[in-house]
Amino acid sequence: MNRKVEKYLYVLSPILILVGLFYYYITRRFELVSIITIAAGVFGGILFFVRFYDDIVKKITKRKIKYGVNSIIITLVVIALVVITYLVLMDHNKRIDLTKAKRFSLSEQTLKVLKNIKEPVNVYAFYAKHQDTTALRDLLEQYHYYNKKFNFEFIDPDLNPSKVKEFDIEEYGQIAIKYGDKVEKAKEPTEEGITNALIKLTQKELKTVYFVKGHGEKSIEDYGNNGYDRIAAAIRNENYKVKEILLIQQKEIPKDCAVLIIAGPITDYQPYEIKLIKDYINKGGRVLVMLDPSEKGEKFKNLISMLNDYGLILKDDVIIDPLSKVLSGDYFMPVVSSYTYNPITKNFRIATFLKLARSVQVKGEPGNNVFTRVVARTAESSWAETDLQELFRGKGAKFNKGEDIKGPVPVVAYARKVIKENNKKNDNEKSNKADKKEIEGYVMVFGDSDFITNSMYQTQGNKDLFLNSVNFLADRGEMITIRPKQQEAVYLTLTSKQGRIVFFVMMILIPLLVIVVGLYINIQRRVKS
């Protein structure tokens, strides 16, 4: 090679190396082009150093060159430190969400689900090139940030027909999630849709929740405003089966029943049905009762008597909350914002709105191995009105000391009954004593059934409080949490005066200030010169 050409290798060599690294940065993989380019650059640098070794040594020994080389070495060391620091921080990064609604943070439920994932999860998002995937990609990046076993890939269905067939993809925008040998499709490309699919994949046991029917209870098949079809769908998303049951036709509560729910009956239960429920509880069963006030005169004598046996007292009253009249225009909608420390609401700080609710009080010492606990109370401004005849005649409500119950009024409570089972030992054992094993039955009561109807279940913490209660009763403590919320658009609303101020500052004042400063500096320079 011509020596005149070789002397320019010191310029060409680093350029080739940078081009090869830049190509790798863009493609994220070492292809033949980048490998050849980097190799050529390294080879050119070595060749230049070998051919011009004597000239390099002579120039380095000069005084100016020494200082120059020292500066270059210091610069390289600083750059190396910055690069090393950057690489270390990339592996130990920390995300901070400064938005008011935490739009770029995953919910507590999602974080719990990700924490329990021990095997790789592969997410395949089937999107065409013309579709915008920015929001979904950011969301999946958050999942990967909290669990490195969570991997995702965007696939163009038009270019990958084999993948489309493998995951039975029917349209653009579908997401398939694979965990082990199981595959589940996310119903929506949202945090709620993806997390619900992960719950179904990671939960090994599928429990059943039964809703009692036959007494005018809320129906899980009712799509109207007062129906329960949406909350039933939310329970299914927690990985439960949801069924209805007619107790009068049963010999016993089904053995696969994880939670038995009584939702707003309008007629009382028969003694035979009460016996079925009590037998179920005494075998370690879990019952959730939502009982509305006796607006139409139905006293629910048998049902309330059964609850009283477990230390749960339901009086004939209606909770009045003047504060809710300010918020919703109806003082029959009490606000629940006071929660006790218990497994259901220990980290729960969201208000719940009830509708036409009654008080749920507890006995201090019920006895018979029964232990009670209040879960939630209404505001201090509320009270439990006992004069229902005058109230429902439309004569208004007024607190009467000595008759009504002053707030905060308990509206949610549960009882835990400890049952000791006698398990006989084997005949081969010397001891004839019985080995006593303790099991626990639960009865939980809400003084309202309307708060999770189709028209109200998304209100504030209504859905979360109910689902946390179901998970608690079903022994799924890890599912007690705050669930993903649907993202809402956030708008900046300005008055006409505020709009004019913003326009003046941004469009006139700031540009004018820049012009004035520039003219001042220019004049000062001319004066000095």
Coordinates of C-alpha atoms in Angstrom, one line a residue:
M1 CA 0.0 0.0 0.0
N2 CA 1.2 3.5 -0.8
R3 CA 2.8 5.2 2.3
K4 CA 1.0 8.5 1.4
V5 CA -2.3 6.7 1.6
E6 CA -1.4 4.7 4.7
K7 CA -0.8 7.8 6.8
Y8 CA -4.5 8.6 6.6
L9 CA -5.4 5.3 8.3
Y10 CA -5.5 7.0 11.7
V11 CA -8.6 8.9 10.4
L12 CA -10.2 6.1 8.4
S13 CA -9.7 3.4 11.1
P14 CA -11.9 5.0 13.9
I15 CA -14.5 6.1 11.3
L16 CA -14.9 2.5 10.2
I17 CA -15.2 1.2 13.8
L18 CA -17.8 3.9 14.6
V19 CA -19.8 3.0 11.5
G20 CA -19.8 -0.7 12.5
L21 CA -20.9 0.1 16.1
F22 CA -23.6 2.5 14.8
Y23 CA -24.9 -0.2 12.5
Y24 CA -25.1 -2.6 15.4
Y25 CA -26.9 0.0 17.6
I26 CA -29.5 0.5 14.9
T27 CA -30.1 -3.2 14.1
R28 CA -29.4 -4.6 17.6
R29 CA -27.4 -7.5 16.2
F30 CA -24.0 -8.2 14.7
E31 CA -24.5 -8.8 11.1
L32 CA -21.8 -9.4 8.5
V33 CA -21.7 -5.8 7.4
S34 CA -21.0 -4.5 10.9
I35 CA -18.4 -7.3 11.7
I36 CA -16.5 -6.6 8.4
T37 CA -16.5 -2.8 9.1
I38 CA -15.3 -3.1 12.6
A39 CA -12.6 -5.6 11.7
A40 CA -11.4 -3.4 8.8
G41 CA -11.2 -0.4 11.2
V42 CA -9.2 -2.4 13.8
F43 CA -6.9 -3.8 11.1
G44 CA -6.3 -0.4 9.7
G45 CA -5.4 1.0 13.2
I46 CA -2.9 -1.8 13.8
L47 CA -1.4 -1.3 10.4
F48 CA -1.0 2.4 10.9
F49 CA 0.6 1.9 14.3
V50 CA 3.1 -0.7 12.9
R51 CA 4.1 1.2 9.7
F52 CA 4.5 4.6 11.5
Y53 CA 5.8 3.4 14.9
D54 CA 9.0 5.5 14.7
D55 CA 7.2 8.7 13.7
I56 CA 4.6 8.2 16.5
V57 CA 7.4 7.8 19.1
K58 CA 9.2 10.9 17.9
K59 CA 6.1 13.1 18.0
I60 CA 5.1 11.8 21.4
T61 CA 8.5 12.8 22.9
K62 CA 8.0 16.5 21.9
R63 CA 6.8 18.7 24.8
K64 CA 3.6 20.0 23.2
I65 CA 2.7 16.5 22.1
K66 CA 3.2 15.2 25.6
Y67 CA 0.7 17.7 27.0
G68 CA -1.6 16.9 24.1
V69 CA -1.4 13.2 24.7
N70 CA -2.0 13.7 28.5
S71 CA -5.1 15.7 27.7
I72 CA -6.3 13.0 25.3
I73 CA -5.6 10.3 28.0
I74 CA -7.5 12.2 30.6
T75 CA -10.4 12.8 28.2
L76 CA -10.5 9.1 27.3
V77 CA -10.4 8.1 31.0
V78 CA -13.4 10.5 31.8
I79 CA -15.3 9.2 28.8
A80 CA -14.6 5.6 29.9
L81 CA -15.9 6.4 33.4
V82 CA -19.0 8.0 32.0
V83 CA -19.6 5.0 29.8
I84 CA -19.0 2.5 32.6
T85 CA -21.3 4.5 34.9
Y86 CA -24.0 4.6 32.2
L87 CA -23.8 0.8 31.7
V88 CA -24.0 0.2 35.5
L89 CA -27.1 2.5 35.8
M90 CA -28.7 0.8 32.9
D91 CA -28.8 -2.4 34.9
H92 CA -30.0 -0.7 38.1
N93 CA -32.4 1.9 36.7
K94 CA -35.3 3.3 38.7
R95 CA -38.6 4.6 37.2
I96 CA -40.4 7.5 38.8
D97 CA -44.0 8.4 37.8
L98 CA -44.8 12.1 38.4
T99 CA -48.3 12.0 36.9
K100 CA -51.1 12.7 39.3
A101 CA -53.1 9.7 38.2
K102 CA -50.0 7.4 38.0
R103 CA -50.7 6.8 34.3
F104 CA -47.3 5.3 33.8
S105 CA -47.3 3.0 36.8
L106 CA -48.6 -0.6 37.1
S107 CA -51.3 -1.3 39.7
E108 CA -50.7 -3.1 42.9
Q109 CA -52.4 -6.2 41.6
T110 CA -50.2 -6.4 38.6
L111 CA -47.1 -6.1 40.7
K112 CA -48.2 -8.9 42.9
V113 CA -48.9 -11.1 39.9
L114 CA -45.5 -10.4 38.4
K115 CA -43.8 -11.1 41.7
N116 CA -45.3 -14.6 41.7
I117 CA -44.1 -15.4 38.2
K118 CA -41.1 -17.8 38.5
E119 CA -41.0 -19.1 34.9
P120 CA -40.6 -17.2 31.6
V121 CA -43.6 -15.5 30.2
N122 CA -43.7 -14.8 26.4
V123 CA -46.1 -12.3 25.1
Y124 CA -46.8 -12.1 21.3
A125 CA -48.6 -9.0 20.1
F126 CA -49.9 -9.4 16.5
Y127 CA -49.9 -6.0 15.0
A128 CA -49.4 -4.9 11.4
K129 CA -46.7 -2.3 10.4
H130 CA -49.3 0.4 9.9
Q131 CA -50.7 0.1 13.4
D132 CA -49.5 2.3 16.2
T133 CA -48.0 0.2 19.0
T134 CA -46.3 3.0 21.1
A135 CA -48.7 2.8 24.1
L136 CA -48.7 -1.0 24.2
R137 CA -44.9 -1.2 23.9
D138 CA -44.5 1.3 26.8
L139 CA -46.9 -0.8 28.8
L140 CA -45.1 -4.1 28.1
E141 CA -41.8 -2.4 28.9
Q142 CA -43.2 -1.7 32.4
Y143 CA -44.0 -5.4 32.9
H144 CA -40.5 -6.4 31.8
Y145 CA -39.0 -3.7 34.1
Y146 CA -40.6 -5.4 37.2
N147 CA -39.9 -9.0 36.1
K148 CA -37.1 -9.8 33.7
K149 CA -38.8 -13.2 32.9
F150 CA -41.6 -11.3 31.2
N151 CA -40.6 -11.1 27.5
F152 CA -42.6 -9.7 24.6
E153 CA -42.4 -9.6 20.8
F154 CA -44.4 -7.7 18.2
I155 CA -45.3 -9.9 15.2
D156 CA -46.7 -8.8 11.8
P157 CA -49.5 -11.3 11.0
D158 CA -49.0 -10.8 7.3
L159 CA -45.3 -11.9 7.4
N160 CA -45.7 -14.7 10.0
P161 CA -48.6 -16.9 9.0
S162 CA -47.1 -19.9 11.0
K163 CA -47.3 -17.9 14.3
V164 CA -50.8 -16.8 13.4
K165 CA -51.8 -20.4 13.0
E166 CA -50.0 -21.6 16.1
F167 CA -51.8 -19.1 18.4
D168 CA -55.1 -19.2 16.5
I169 CA -55.1 -15.4 15.8
E170 CA -58.2 -14.2 14.1
E171 CA -57.6 -10.4 13.7
Y172 CA -55.0 -7.7 14.0
G173 CA -54.3 -6.4 17.5
Q174 CA -54.7 -9.7 19.4
I175 CA -52.2 -10.6 22.2
A176 CA -51.3 -14.2 23.0
I177 CA -49.5 -14.9 26.3
K178 CA -47.7 -18.2 26.8
Y179 CA -46.7 -19.5 30.2
G180 CA -45.2 -22.9 30.3
D181 CA -47.5 -25.1 28.1
K182 CA -50.6 -22.9 28.6
V183 CA -51.6 -20.0 26.3
E184 CA -54.2 -17.3 27.1
K185 CA -55.3 -14.4 24.9
A186 CA -55.7 -11.0 26.5
K187 CA -59.2 -9.6 25.9
E188 CA -57.9 -6.1 25.6
P189 CA -54.5 -4.5 24.9
T190 CA -54.6 -2.9 28.4
E191 CA -53.0 -3.5 31.8
E192 CA -56.3 -5.0 33.0
G193 CA -56.6 -7.3 30.0
I194 CA -52.9 -8.5 30.2
T195 CA -53.0 -8.9 34.0
N196 CA -56.2 -10.9 33.9
A197 CA -54.7 -13.3 31.4
L198 CA -51.6 -13.7 33.6
I199 CA -53.9 -14.5 36.6
K200 CA -55.6 -17.3 34.6
L201 CA -52.3 -18.7 33.5
T202 CA -50.6 -18.7 36.9
Q203 CA -53.5 -19.8 39.1
K204 CA -53.5 -23.6 39.3
E205 CA -56.8 -24.0 41.1
L206 CA -60.1 -22.8 39.7
K207 CA -62.5 -22.2 42.5
T208 CA -66.3 -21.7 42.2
V209 CA -68.4 -18.8 43.6
Y210 CA -72.2 -19.5 43.9
F211 CA -74.9 -16.8 43.9
V212 CA -78.1 -17.8 45.6
K213 CA -81.3 -17.2 43.6
G214 CA -85.0 -17.8 44.3
H215 CA -85.7 -14.9 46.7
G216 CA -85.5 -11.9 44.3
E217 CA -81.7 -11.6 44.7
K218 CA -79.6 -9.6 42.2
S219 CA -79.0 -11.8 39.1
I220 CA -75.6 -12.4 37.5
E221 CA -77.4 -12.7 34.1
D222 CA -79.1 -9.3 34.4
Y223 CA -77.6 -6.7 32.0
G224 CA -79.6 -3.8 33.3
N225 CA -78.4 -1.1 35.7
N226 CA -79.5 -3.1 38.7
G227 CA -78.0 -6.4 37.5
Y228 CA -74.8 -8.2 38.4
D229 CA -73.5 -9.4 35.1
R230 CA -70.5 -7.0 35.2
I231 CA -69.4 -7.9 38.7
A232 CA -69.8 -11.5 37.8
A233 CA -67.4 -10.9 34.8
A234 CA -65.0 -9.2 37.2
I235 CA -65.1 -12.3 39.5
R236 CA -64.3 -14.6 36.5
N237 CA -61.4 -12.3 35.7
E238 CA -60.0 -13.2 39.1
N239 CA -60.0 -16.8 37.9
Y240 CA -63.2 -18.2 39.5
K241 CA -66.1 -20.1 38.1
V242 CA -69.4 -18.2 38.7
K243 CA -72.7 -20.1 39.1
E244 CA -76.2 -19.7 40.4
I245 CA -77.8 -22.0 43.0
L246 CA -81.4 -22.7 44.2
L247 CA -81.0 -23.8 47.8
I248 CA -84.5 -25.3 48.2
Q249 CA -83.5 -27.9 45.6
Q250 CA -80.2 -28.9 47.3
K251 CA -79.5 -31.5 49.9
E252 CA -76.3 -29.7 50.8
I253 CA -74.1 -26.8 49.6
P254 CA -71.9 -28.2 46.7
K255 CA -68.5 -29.3 47.9
D256 CA -66.8 -27.2 45.2
C257 CA -68.3 -24.0 46.6
A258 CA -65.5 -21.6 47.7
V259 CA -67.9 -18.7 48.5
L260 CA -71.7 -18.6 48.8
I261 CA -73.1 -15.1 48.0
I262 CA -76.5 -13.9 49.1
A263 CA -77.1 -10.7 47.1
G264 CA -80.0 -8.5 48.1
P265 CA -83.0 -10.9 48.6
I266 CA -86.4 -9.3 48.8
T267 CA -88.0 -12.2 50.7
D268 CA -86.8 -14.2 53.7
Y269 CA -85.2 -17.6 53.6
Q270 CA -86.9 -20.8 54.7
P271 CA -85.8 -22.7 57.8
Y272 CA -84.6 -25.5 55.6
E273 CA -82.3 -23.1 53.6
I274 CA -81.0 -21.6 56.8
K275 CA -80.0 -25.0 58.0
L276 CA -78.2 -25.8 54.8
I277 CA -76.2 -22.5 55.1
K278 CA -75.3 -23.1 58.8
D279 CA -74.2 -26.7 58.1
Y280 CA -72.0 -25.3 55.3
I281 CA -70.5 -22.8 57.6
N282 CA -69.9 -25.4 60.4
K283 CA -67.9 -27.4 57.9
G284 CA -65.6 -24.5 57.1
G285 CA -67.7 -22.8 54.5
R286 CA -67.6 -19.1 53.5
V287 CA -70.7 -17.0 53.1
L288 CA -71.1 -13.4 52.0
V289 CA -74.4 -11.7 52.7
M290 CA -75.5 -8.4 51.2
L291 CA -78.8 -7.3 52.8
D292 CA -80.6 -4.1 52.0
P293 CA -82.8 -2.1 54.4
S294 CA -86.4 -3.3 54.9
E295 CA -87.9 -0.6 52.7
K296 CA -91.0 -2.6 51.8
G297 CA -91.6 -4.0 55.3
E298 CA -89.8 -7.4 54.9
K299 CA -88.0 -8.0 58.1
F300 CA -85.9 -11.1 57.1
K301 CA -86.5 -12.7 60.4
N302 CA -84.8 -16.1 59.7
L303 CA -81.8 -14.6 57.9
I304 CA -81.1 -12.0 60.5
S305 CA -81.5 -14.5 63.3
M306 CA -78.9 -16.7 61.6
L307 CA -76.5 -13.8 61.3
N308 CA -77.1 -13.0 65.0
D309 CA -76.0 -16.5 66.0
Y310 CA -72.6 -15.5 64.5
G311 CA -72.4 -12.2 66.4
L312 CA -73.5 -10.0 63.4
I313 CA -76.4 -7.7 64.3
L314 CA -78.6 -6.1 61.6
K315 CA -81.1 -3.6 62.9
D316 CA -84.1 -2.2 61.0
D317 CA -82.5 1.1 60.0
V318 CA -81.2 3.2 57.1
I319 CA -78.0 5.1 57.0
I320 CA -78.3 8.9 56.4
D321 CA -75.2 10.9 55.3
P322 CA -75.6 14.6 54.8
L323 CA -72.1 14.8 53.2
S324 CA -73.2 12.5 50.4
K325 CA -76.0 14.9 49.5
V326 CA -73.3 17.5 48.8
L327 CA -71.4 15.0 46.6
S328 CA -74.2 13.1 44.9
G329 CA -77.4 14.9 45.6
D330 CA -78.9 12.0 47.7
Y331 CA -78.3 11.5 51.5
F332 CA -79.2 7.8 51.0
M333 CA -75.8 7.3 49.5
P334 CA -73.3 7.1 52.4
V335 CA -69.6 7.5 51.8
V336 CA -67.4 4.8 53.4
S337 CA -63.9 6.1 54.0
S338 CA -63.0 4.6 57.4
Y339 CA -61.5 1.1 57.3
T340 CA -60.2 -1.0 60.1
Y341 CA -56.9 -2.8 60.0
N342 CA -57.8 -6.3 58.7
P343 CA -56.7 -8.6 55.9
I344 CA -59.3 -7.1 53.5
T345 CA -58.6 -3.4 53.8
K346 CA -55.1 -3.1 55.5
N347 CA -53.7 -1.2 52.5
F348 CA -57.1 0.1 51.2
R349 CA -57.4 3.9 51.0
I350 CA -60.2 4.4 48.5
A351 CA -63.6 5.7 49.3
T352 CA -66.6 3.4 48.7
F353 CA -70.1 4.6 47.9
L354 CA -73.2 2.6 49.1
K355 CA -76.8 3.1 48.1
L356 CA -79.6 2.8 50.7
A357 CA -77.6 0.9 53.3
R358 CA -78.3 -0.4 56.7
S359 CA -76.0 -0.7 59.7
V360 CA -74.0 -3.9 60.5
Q361 CA -73.0 -4.1 64.2
V362 CA -71.1 -6.9 66.0
K363 CA -71.2 -8.5 69.4
G364 CA -68.1 -7.9 71.5
E365 CA -67.9 -11.5 72.7
P366 CA -70.3 -13.8 70.7
G367 CA -69.0 -17.0 72.3
N368 CA -69.0 -20.5 70.9
N369 CA -65.6 -20.0 69.3
V370 CA -67.0 -17.1 67.2
F371 CA -64.9 -13.9 66.7
T372 CA -66.2 -10.8 65.0
R373 CA -64.6 -7.8 63.3
V374 CA -65.9 -4.6 61.8
V375 CA -64.3 -3.9 58.3
A376 CA -65.7 -0.5 57.3
R377 CA -67.7 2.5 58.7
T378 CA -69.4 5.5 57.2
A379 CA -68.4 9.1 57.9
E380 CA -68.8 10.9 61.3
S381 CA -71.5 13.1 59.9
S382 CA -73.8 10.1 59.2
W383 CA -76.2 8.3 61.4
A384 CA -78.5 5.2 61.2
E385 CA -82.1 6.4 61.0
T386 CA -84.6 4.1 62.8
D387 CA -87.9 5.8 62.0
L388 CA -88.3 4.2 58.6
Q389 CA -92.1 4.8 58.2
E390 CA -91.6 8.6 58.4
L391 CA -88.5 8.4 56.3
F392 CA -90.1 6.5 53.4
R393 CA -93.1 8.7 53.5
G394 CA -90.8 11.5 52.4
K395 CA -90.9 13.6 55.6
G396 CA -87.2 13.8 55.7
A397 CA -84.6 12.6 58.2
K398 CA -83.5 14.1 61.5
F399 CA -81.1 12.7 64.0
N400 CA -82.8 11.7 67.2
K401 CA -80.5 11.2 70.1
G402 CA -81.2 8.0 72.0
E403 CA -83.1 6.4 69.1
D404 CA -80.8 6.7 66.1
I405 CA -77.1 5.4 65.9
K406 CA -74.6 8.3 65.6
G407 CA -71.8 7.9 63.0
P408 CA -69.4 6.5 62.1
V409 CA -71.8 3.7 61.5
P410 CA -70.4 0.2 60.8
V411 CA -71.7 -1.2 57.4
V412 CA -69.3 -4.1 56.7
A413 CA -68.3 -6.8 59.2
Y414 CA -67.4 -10.5 59.3
A415 CA -67.5 -13.3 61.8
R416 CA -65.0 -16.2 62.1
K417 CA -66.1 -19.4 63.6
V418 CA -63.4 -21.9 64.7
I419 CA -64.6 -25.5 64.4
K420 CA -62.6 -28.4 65.9
E421 CA -62.8 -31.6 63.9
N422 CA -62.1 -35.0 65.5
N423 CA -59.9 -37.1 63.3
K424 CA -59.4 -40.7 64.7
K425 CA -55.9 -42.1 64.7
N426 CA -54.9 -45.4 63.1
D427 CA -55.6 -48.6 65.0
N428 CA -51.9 -49.3 65.0
E429 CA -51.2 -46.3 67.2
K430 CA -51.1 -46.8 70.9
S431 CA -53.0 -43.7 71.8
N432 CA -56.8 -43.7 71.6
K433 CA -57.1 -40.0 71.9
A434 CA -58.6 -37.9 69.2
D435 CA -56.4 -35.6 67.2
K436 CA -58.3 -32.3 67.0
K437 CA -57.9 -30.3 63.8
E438 CA -59.2 -26.7 63.6
I439 CA -61.0 -25.4 60.6
E440 CA -62.6 -22.0 60.1
G441 CA -65.9 -20.9 58.7
Y442 CA -66.6 -17.3 57.8
V443 CA -69.8 -15.1 57.5
M444 CA -69.3 -11.6 56.0
V445 CA -72.1 -9.0 55.8
F446 CA -72.5 -5.8 53.8
G447 CA -75.5 -3.6 54.7
D448 CA -76.1 -2.9 51.0
S449 CA -76.3 -4.9 47.7
D450 CA -76.6 -2.0 45.3
F451 CA -73.0 -0.8 45.4
I452 CA -71.8 -3.4 42.9
T453 CA -74.6 -3.3 40.5
N454 CA -73.8 -2.6 36.8
S455 CA -74.4 1.1 37.4
M456 CA -72.2 1.4 40.5
Y457 CA -69.5 -1.3 40.5
Q458 CA -66.9 1.0 38.9
T459 CA -67.5 3.8 41.4
Q460 CA -64.3 4.6 43.3
G461 CA -63.4 1.5 45.4
N462 CA -66.7 -0.4 45.2
K463 CA -65.4 -3.2 42.9
D464 CA -62.0 -3.5 44.7
L465 CA -63.6 -3.8 48.2
F466 CA -66.1 -6.5 47.0
L467 CA -63.5 -8.5 45.1
N468 CA -61.0 -8.3 48.0
S469 CA -63.8 -9.6 50.3
V470 CA -64.4 -12.6 47.9
N471 CA -60.7 -13.3 47.7
F472 CA -60.3 -13.2 51.5
L473 CA -63.2 -15.6 52.0
A474 CA -61.8 -17.9 49.3
D475 CA -58.4 -18.0 50.9
R476 CA -56.7 -16.1 48.1
G477 CA -54.9 -13.5 50.2
E478 CA -52.4 -12.8 47.4
M479 CA -55.3 -11.4 45.3
I480 CA -56.3 -8.8 47.9
T481 CA -55.2 -5.6 46.2
I482 CA -56.1 -2.5 44.2
R483 CA -56.8 -3.4 40.6
P484 CA -55.9 -1.6 37.3
K485 CA -58.1 1.3 36.5
Q486 CA -59.2 2.4 33.0
Q487 CA -57.1 5.3 31.9
E488 CA -59.0 8.5 31.5
A489 CA -58.1 11.5 29.4
V490 CA -56.7 14.4 31.5
Y491 CA -57.6 17.9 30.2
L492 CA -56.2 21.3 31.2
T493 CA -59.2 23.6 31.5
L494 CA -58.6 27.3 31.5
T495 CA -60.9 30.3 31.9
S496 CA -60.8 32.9 29.2
K497 CA -58.7 35.2 31.5
Q498 CA -56.2 32.4 32.2
G499 CA -56.0 31.6 28.4
R500 CA -55.2 35.3 27.6
I501 CA -52.5 35.3 30.3
V502 CA -50.9 32.1 28.9
F503 CA -51.0 33.5 25.4
F504 CA -49.4 36.8 26.4
V505 CA -46.6 35.1 28.4
M506 CA -45.8 32.4 25.8
M507 CA -46.3 34.3 22.5
I508 CA -45.4 37.9 23.4
L509 CA -43.5 38.3 26.7
I510 CA -40.9 35.6 26.4
P511 CA -40.0 36.3 22.7
L512 CA -39.9 40.0 23.5
L513 CA -37.6 39.3 26.5
V514 CA -35.2 37.3 24.2
I515 CA -35.1 40.2 21.7
V516 CA -34.4 42.8 24.4
V517 CA -31.6 40.8 26.0
G518 CA -30.0 40.2 22.5
L519 CA -30.1 43.9 21.7
Y520 CA -28.6 44.8 25.1
I521 CA -25.7 42.4 24.6
N522 CA -25.1 43.7 21.0
I523 CA -25.1 47.3 22.1
Q524 CA -22.7 46.6 25.0
R525 CA -20.2 44.9 22.6
R526 CA -20.3 47.8 20.2
V527 CA -19.7 50.3 23.0
K528 CA -16.7 48.4 24.3
S529 CA -15.2 48.0 20.8

